[in-house]
Short mmCIF file of C-alpha atoms and ligand atoms in Angstrom, two decimals:
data_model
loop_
_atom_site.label_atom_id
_atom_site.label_comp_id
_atom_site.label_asym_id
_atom_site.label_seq_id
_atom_site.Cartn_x
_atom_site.Cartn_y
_atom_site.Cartn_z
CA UNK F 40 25.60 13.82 -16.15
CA UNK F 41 21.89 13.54 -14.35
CA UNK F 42 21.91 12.62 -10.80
CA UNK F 43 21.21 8.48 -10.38
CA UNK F 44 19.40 9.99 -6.95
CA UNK F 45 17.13 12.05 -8.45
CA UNK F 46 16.34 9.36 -11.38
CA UNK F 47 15.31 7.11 -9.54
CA UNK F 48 12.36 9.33 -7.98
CA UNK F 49 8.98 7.90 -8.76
CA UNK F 50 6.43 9.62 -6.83
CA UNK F 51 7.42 13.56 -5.74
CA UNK F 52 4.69 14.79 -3.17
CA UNK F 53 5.25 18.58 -3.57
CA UNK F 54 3.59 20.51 -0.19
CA UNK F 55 0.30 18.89 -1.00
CA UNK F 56 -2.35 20.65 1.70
CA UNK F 57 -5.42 19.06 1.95
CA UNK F 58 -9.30 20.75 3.29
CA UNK F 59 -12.22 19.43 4.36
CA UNK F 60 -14.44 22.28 5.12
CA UNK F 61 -18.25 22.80 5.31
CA UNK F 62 -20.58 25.46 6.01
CA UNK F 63 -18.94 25.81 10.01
CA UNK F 64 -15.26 24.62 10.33
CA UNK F 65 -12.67 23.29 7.95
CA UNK F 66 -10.34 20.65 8.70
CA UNK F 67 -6.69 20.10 8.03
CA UNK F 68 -6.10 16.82 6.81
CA UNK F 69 -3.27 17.63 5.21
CA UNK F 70 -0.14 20.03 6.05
CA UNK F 71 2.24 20.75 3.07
CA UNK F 72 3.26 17.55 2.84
CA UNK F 73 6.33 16.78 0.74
CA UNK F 74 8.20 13.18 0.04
CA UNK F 75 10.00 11.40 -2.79
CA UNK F 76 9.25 7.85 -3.33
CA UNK F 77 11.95 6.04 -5.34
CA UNK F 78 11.67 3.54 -8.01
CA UNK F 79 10.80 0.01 -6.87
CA UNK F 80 10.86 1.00 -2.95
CA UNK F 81 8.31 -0.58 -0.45
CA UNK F 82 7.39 2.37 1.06
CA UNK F 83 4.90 2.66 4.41
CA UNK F 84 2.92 5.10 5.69
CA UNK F 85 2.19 4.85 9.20
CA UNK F 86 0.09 6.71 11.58
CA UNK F 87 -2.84 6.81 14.50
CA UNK F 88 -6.39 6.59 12.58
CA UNK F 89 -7.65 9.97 11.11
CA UNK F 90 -4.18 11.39 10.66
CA UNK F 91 -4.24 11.91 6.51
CA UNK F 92 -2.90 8.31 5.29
CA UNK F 93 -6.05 7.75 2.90
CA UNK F 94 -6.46 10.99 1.87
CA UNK F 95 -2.61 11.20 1.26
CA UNK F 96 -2.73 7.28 -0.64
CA UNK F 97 -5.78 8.73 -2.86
CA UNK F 98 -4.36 11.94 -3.52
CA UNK F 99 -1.18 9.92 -4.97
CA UNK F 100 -3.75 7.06 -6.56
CA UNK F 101 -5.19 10.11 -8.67
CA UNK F 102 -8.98 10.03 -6.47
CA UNK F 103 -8.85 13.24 -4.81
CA UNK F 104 -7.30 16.56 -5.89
CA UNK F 105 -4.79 18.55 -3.25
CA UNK F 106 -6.29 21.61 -2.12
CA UNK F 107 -2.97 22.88 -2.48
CA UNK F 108 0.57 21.55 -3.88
CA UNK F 109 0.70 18.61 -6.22
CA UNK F 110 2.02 14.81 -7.12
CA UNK F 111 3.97 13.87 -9.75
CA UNK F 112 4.77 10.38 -11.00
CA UNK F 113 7.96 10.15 -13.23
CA UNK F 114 7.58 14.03 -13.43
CA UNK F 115 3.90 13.95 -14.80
CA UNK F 116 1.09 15.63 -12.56
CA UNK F 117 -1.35 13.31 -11.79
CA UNK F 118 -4.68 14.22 -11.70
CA UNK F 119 -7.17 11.12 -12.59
CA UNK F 120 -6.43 6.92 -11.74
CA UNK F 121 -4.63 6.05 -14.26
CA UNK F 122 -4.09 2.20 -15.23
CA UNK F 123 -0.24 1.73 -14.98
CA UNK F 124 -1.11 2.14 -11.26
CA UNK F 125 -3.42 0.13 -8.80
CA UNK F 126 -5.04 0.39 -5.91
CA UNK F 127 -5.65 -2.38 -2.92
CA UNK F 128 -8.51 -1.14 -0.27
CA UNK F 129 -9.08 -2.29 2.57
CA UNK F 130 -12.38 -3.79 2.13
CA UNK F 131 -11.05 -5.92 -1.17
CA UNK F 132 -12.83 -3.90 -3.61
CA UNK F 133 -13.69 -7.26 -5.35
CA UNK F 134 -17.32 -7.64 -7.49
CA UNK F 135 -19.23 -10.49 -5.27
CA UNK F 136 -20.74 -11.67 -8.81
CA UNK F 137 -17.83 -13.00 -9.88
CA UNK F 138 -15.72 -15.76 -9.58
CA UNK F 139 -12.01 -15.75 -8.10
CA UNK F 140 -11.12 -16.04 -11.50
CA UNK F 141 -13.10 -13.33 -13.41
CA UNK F 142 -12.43 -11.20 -10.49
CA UNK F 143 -8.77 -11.56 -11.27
CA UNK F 144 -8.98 -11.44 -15.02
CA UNK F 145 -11.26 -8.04 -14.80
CA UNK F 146 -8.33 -5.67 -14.90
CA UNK F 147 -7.24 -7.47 -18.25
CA UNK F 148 -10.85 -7.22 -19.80
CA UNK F 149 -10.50 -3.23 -19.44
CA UNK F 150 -7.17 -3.73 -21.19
CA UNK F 151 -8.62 -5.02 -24.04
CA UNK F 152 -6.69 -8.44 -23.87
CA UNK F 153 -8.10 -11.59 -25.52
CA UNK F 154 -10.06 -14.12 -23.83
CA UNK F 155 -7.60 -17.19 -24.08
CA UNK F 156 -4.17 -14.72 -22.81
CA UNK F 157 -6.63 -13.17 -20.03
CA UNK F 158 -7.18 -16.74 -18.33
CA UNK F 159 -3.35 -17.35 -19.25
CA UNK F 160 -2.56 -14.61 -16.75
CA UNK F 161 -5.05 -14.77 -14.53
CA UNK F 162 -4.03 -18.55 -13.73
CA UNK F 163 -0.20 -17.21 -12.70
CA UNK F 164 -1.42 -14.97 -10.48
CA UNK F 165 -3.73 -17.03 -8.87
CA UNK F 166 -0.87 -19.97 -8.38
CA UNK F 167 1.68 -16.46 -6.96
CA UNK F 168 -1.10 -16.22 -4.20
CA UNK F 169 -2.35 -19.23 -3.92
CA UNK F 170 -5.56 -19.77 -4.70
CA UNK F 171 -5.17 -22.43 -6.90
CA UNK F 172 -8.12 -24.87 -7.01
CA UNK F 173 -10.73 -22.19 -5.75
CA UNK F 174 -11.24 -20.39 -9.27
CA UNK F 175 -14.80 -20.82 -9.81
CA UNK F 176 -15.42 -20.08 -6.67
CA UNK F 177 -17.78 -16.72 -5.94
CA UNK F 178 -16.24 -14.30 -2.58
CA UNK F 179 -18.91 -15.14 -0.38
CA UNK F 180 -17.19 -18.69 -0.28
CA UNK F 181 -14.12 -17.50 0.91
CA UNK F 182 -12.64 -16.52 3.97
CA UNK F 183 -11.33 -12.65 4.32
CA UNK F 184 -7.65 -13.57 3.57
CA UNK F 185 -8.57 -15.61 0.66
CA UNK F 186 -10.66 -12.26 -0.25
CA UNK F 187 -7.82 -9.98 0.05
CA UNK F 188 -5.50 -12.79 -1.80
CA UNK F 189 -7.79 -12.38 -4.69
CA UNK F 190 -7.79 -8.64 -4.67
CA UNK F 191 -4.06 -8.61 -4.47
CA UNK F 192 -4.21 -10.92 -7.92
CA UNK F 193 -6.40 -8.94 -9.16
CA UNK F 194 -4.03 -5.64 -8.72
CA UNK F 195 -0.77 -7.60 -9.88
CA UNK F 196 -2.42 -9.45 -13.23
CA UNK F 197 -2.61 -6.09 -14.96
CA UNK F 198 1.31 -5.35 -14.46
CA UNK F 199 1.11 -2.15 -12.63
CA UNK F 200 4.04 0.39 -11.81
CA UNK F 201 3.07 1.50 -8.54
CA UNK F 202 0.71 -0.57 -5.98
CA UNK F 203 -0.86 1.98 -3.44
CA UNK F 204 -2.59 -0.56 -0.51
CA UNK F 205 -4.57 1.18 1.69
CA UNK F 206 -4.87 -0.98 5.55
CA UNK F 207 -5.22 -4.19 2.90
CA UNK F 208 -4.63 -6.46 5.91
CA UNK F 209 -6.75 -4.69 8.38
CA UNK F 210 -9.72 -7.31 8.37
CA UNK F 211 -7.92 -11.04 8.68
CA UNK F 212 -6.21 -12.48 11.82
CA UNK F 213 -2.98 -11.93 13.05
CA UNK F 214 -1.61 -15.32 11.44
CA UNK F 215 -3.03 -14.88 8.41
CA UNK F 216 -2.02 -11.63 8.03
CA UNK F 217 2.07 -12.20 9.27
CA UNK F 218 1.49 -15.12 5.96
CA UNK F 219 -0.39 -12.35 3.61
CA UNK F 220 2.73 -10.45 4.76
CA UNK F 221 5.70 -12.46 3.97
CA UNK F 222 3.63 -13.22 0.45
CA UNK F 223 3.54 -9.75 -0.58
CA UNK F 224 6.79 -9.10 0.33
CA UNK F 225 8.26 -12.07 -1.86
CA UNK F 226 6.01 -10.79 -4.92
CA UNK F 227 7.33 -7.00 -4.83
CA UNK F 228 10.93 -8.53 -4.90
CA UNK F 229 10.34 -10.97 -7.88
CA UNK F 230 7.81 -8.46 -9.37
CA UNK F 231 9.66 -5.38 -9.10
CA UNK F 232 7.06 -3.02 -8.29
CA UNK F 233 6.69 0.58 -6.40
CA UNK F 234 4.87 -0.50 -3.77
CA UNK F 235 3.19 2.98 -1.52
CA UNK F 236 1.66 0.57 2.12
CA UNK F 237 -1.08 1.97 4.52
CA UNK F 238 -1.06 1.32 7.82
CA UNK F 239 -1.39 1.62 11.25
CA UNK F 240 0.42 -1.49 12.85
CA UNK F 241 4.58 -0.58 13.68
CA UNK F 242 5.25 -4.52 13.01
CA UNK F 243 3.75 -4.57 10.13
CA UNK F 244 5.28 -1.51 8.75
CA UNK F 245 8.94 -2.39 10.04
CA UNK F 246 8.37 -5.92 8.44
CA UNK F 247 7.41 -4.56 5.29
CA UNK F 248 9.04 -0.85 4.32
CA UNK F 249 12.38 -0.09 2.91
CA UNK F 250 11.45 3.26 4.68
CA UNK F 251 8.59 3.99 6.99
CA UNK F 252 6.95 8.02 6.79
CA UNK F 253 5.45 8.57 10.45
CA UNK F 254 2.75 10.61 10.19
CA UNK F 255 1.11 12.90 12.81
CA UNK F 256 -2.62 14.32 13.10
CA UNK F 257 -4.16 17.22 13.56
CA UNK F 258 -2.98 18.68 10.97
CA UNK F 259 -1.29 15.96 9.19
CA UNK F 260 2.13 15.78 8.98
CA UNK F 261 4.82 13.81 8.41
CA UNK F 262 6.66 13.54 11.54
CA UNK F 263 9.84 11.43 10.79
CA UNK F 264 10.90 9.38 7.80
CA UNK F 265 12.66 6.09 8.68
CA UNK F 266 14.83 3.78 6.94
CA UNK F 267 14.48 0.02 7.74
CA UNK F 268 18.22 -0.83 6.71
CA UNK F 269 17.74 -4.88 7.81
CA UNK F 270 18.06 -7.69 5.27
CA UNK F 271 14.68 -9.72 3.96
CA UNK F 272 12.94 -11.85 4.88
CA UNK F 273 12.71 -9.70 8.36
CA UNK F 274 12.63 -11.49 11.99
CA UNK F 275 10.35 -9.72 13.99
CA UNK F 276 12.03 -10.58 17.03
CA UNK F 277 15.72 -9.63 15.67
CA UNK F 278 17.53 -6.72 17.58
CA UNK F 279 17.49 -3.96 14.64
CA UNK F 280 13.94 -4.90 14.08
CA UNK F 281 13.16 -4.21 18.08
CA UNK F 282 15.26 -0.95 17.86
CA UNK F 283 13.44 0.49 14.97
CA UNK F 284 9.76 -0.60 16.75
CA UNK F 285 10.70 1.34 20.56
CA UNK F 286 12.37 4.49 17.93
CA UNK F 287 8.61 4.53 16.48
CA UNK F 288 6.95 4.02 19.41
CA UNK F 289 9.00 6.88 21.22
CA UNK F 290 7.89 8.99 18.36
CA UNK F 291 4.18 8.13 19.19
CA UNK F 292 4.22 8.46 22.85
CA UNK F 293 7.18 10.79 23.65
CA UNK F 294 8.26 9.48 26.85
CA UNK F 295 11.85 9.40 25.83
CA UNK F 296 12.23 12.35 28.52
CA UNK F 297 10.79 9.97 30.89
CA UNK F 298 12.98 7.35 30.58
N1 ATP B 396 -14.52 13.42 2.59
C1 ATP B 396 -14.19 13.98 3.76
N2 ATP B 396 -14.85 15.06 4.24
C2 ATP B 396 -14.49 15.63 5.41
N3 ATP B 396 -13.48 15.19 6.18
C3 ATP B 396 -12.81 14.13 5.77
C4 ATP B 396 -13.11 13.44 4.54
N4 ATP B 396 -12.24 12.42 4.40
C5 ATP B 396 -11.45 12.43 5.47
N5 ATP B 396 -11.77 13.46 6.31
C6 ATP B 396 -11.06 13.83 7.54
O1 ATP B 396 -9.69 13.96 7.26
C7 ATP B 396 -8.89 13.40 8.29
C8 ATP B 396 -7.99 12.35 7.69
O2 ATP B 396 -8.77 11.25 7.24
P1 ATP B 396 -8.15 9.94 6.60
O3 ATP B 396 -9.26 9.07 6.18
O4 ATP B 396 -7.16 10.33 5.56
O5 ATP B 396 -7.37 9.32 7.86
P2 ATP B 396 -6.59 7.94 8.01
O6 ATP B 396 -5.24 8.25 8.53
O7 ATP B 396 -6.70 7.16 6.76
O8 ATP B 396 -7.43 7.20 9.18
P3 ATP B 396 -7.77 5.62 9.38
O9 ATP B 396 -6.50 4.98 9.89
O10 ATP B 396 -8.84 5.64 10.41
O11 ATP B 396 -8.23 5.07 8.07
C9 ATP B 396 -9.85 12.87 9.34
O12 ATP B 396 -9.95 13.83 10.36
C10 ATP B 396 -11.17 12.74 8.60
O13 ATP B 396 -12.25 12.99 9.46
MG1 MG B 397 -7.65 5.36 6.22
#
């Protein structure tokens, strides 16, 4: 009999060591890094800026190669994007020439699927995010969380395995973002998705991860892996979620001594 544990492994990150160098000094971004990501987990990265977390989200996404070590998804190396998996960036990635809709139905074009399906789908996944009634709208009408809304669409219309979001919240207020939040977290439990989540904000990883990876820089490392064992939809001001936030931030600033 196989192990359930080990079936359930979608991405393996096998001591994947990533350089920068030039002509005068090279640069560890990246320090043998190794993690298994499990079928349908919400999983976070979190860590101070410049400590790896893009490089680490496009070396999974298939846009840069490991200088050393590799990724695997369902036991397959990657090595180029591949379509069963999307990327979210930070800066929406959406084409300012055309509308909500067409942005949202692009995916499907590349697919191949017909015109009528194509608006079919794009319509329920502008209703899951709620955009409805702004679909001819172009993205210099809309306001940076209706922006990233329509990037998110965009991501889920073409049915993807994995998600890998890279800071996707990282330019809309607070409010917005605690909604854009909750929203994404209701989708990946009706959708069913592997879901790999950038960022830099302890909240908004605690809200969001089934685990959180805390990374360090300088080289980059991951520090501690964390499991968020608390029920959805998360209070941020519940005990276990207050516990988890000072265990992270005792990581970060490692005054526990001090105490
Ligand atoms: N193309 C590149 N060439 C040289 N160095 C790079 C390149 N890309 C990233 N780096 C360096 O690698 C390190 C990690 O960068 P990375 O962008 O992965 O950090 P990050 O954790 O995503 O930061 P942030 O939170 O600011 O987005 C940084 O020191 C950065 O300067
Ligand atoms: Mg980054």
């Amino acid at each position: 009999m196989g192990s359930a544990v080990h079936d359930n492994i979608k991405i393996a990150i096998r001591d994947v060591t990533k350089l920068y160098s030039n002509n005068s000094h090279s640069l560890i971004a990246l320090d043998a890094i190794n993690l298994e990501i499990m079928d349908g987990e919400f999983f976070c990265l979190l860590g101070p800026s410049g400590c790896g977390k893009s490089t680490l989200l496009n070396i999974m996404a298939g846009f840069e190669k490991p200088t050393d070590g590799k990724v695997l998804i369902e036991g397959g190396e990657i090595a180029a994007p591949n379509p069963r998996y999307v990327t979210v960036f930070q800066d929406y990635g959406i084409f300012p020439w055309r509308t909500v809709q067409e942005n949202v139905e692009f995916g499907l074009e590349i697919k191949g699927i017909e015109v009528n399906e194509r608006k079919k789908i794009a319509e329920v996944f502008i209703k899951m995010v709620g955009l409805v009634g702004f679909e001819m709208r172009h993205p210099i009408e809309l306001s940076g969380g209706m922006k990233q809304r329509v990037s998110l669409a965009r991501a889920l219309a073409v049915n993807p395995e994995i998600i890998f979001m890279d800071e996707p919240f990282g330019a809309v207020d607070a409010l917005t973002r605690m909604k854009l939040q909750e929203e994404l977290v209701k989708i990946w439990r009706e959708e069913n998705k592997t879901i790999v989540f950038v960022t830099h904000d302890i909240d908004e990883a605690i809200y969001l991860g089934d685990r959180i990876a805390v990374m360090s820089s300088m080289p980059g490392r991951i520090k501690s892996l964390l499991d968020v064992p608390m029920n959805r939809p998360r209070l941020r001001t519940e005990n276990d979620f207050l516990r988890i936030k000072e265990k992270i931030y005792l990581e970060f600033f490692e005054y526990a001594d001090k105490k």
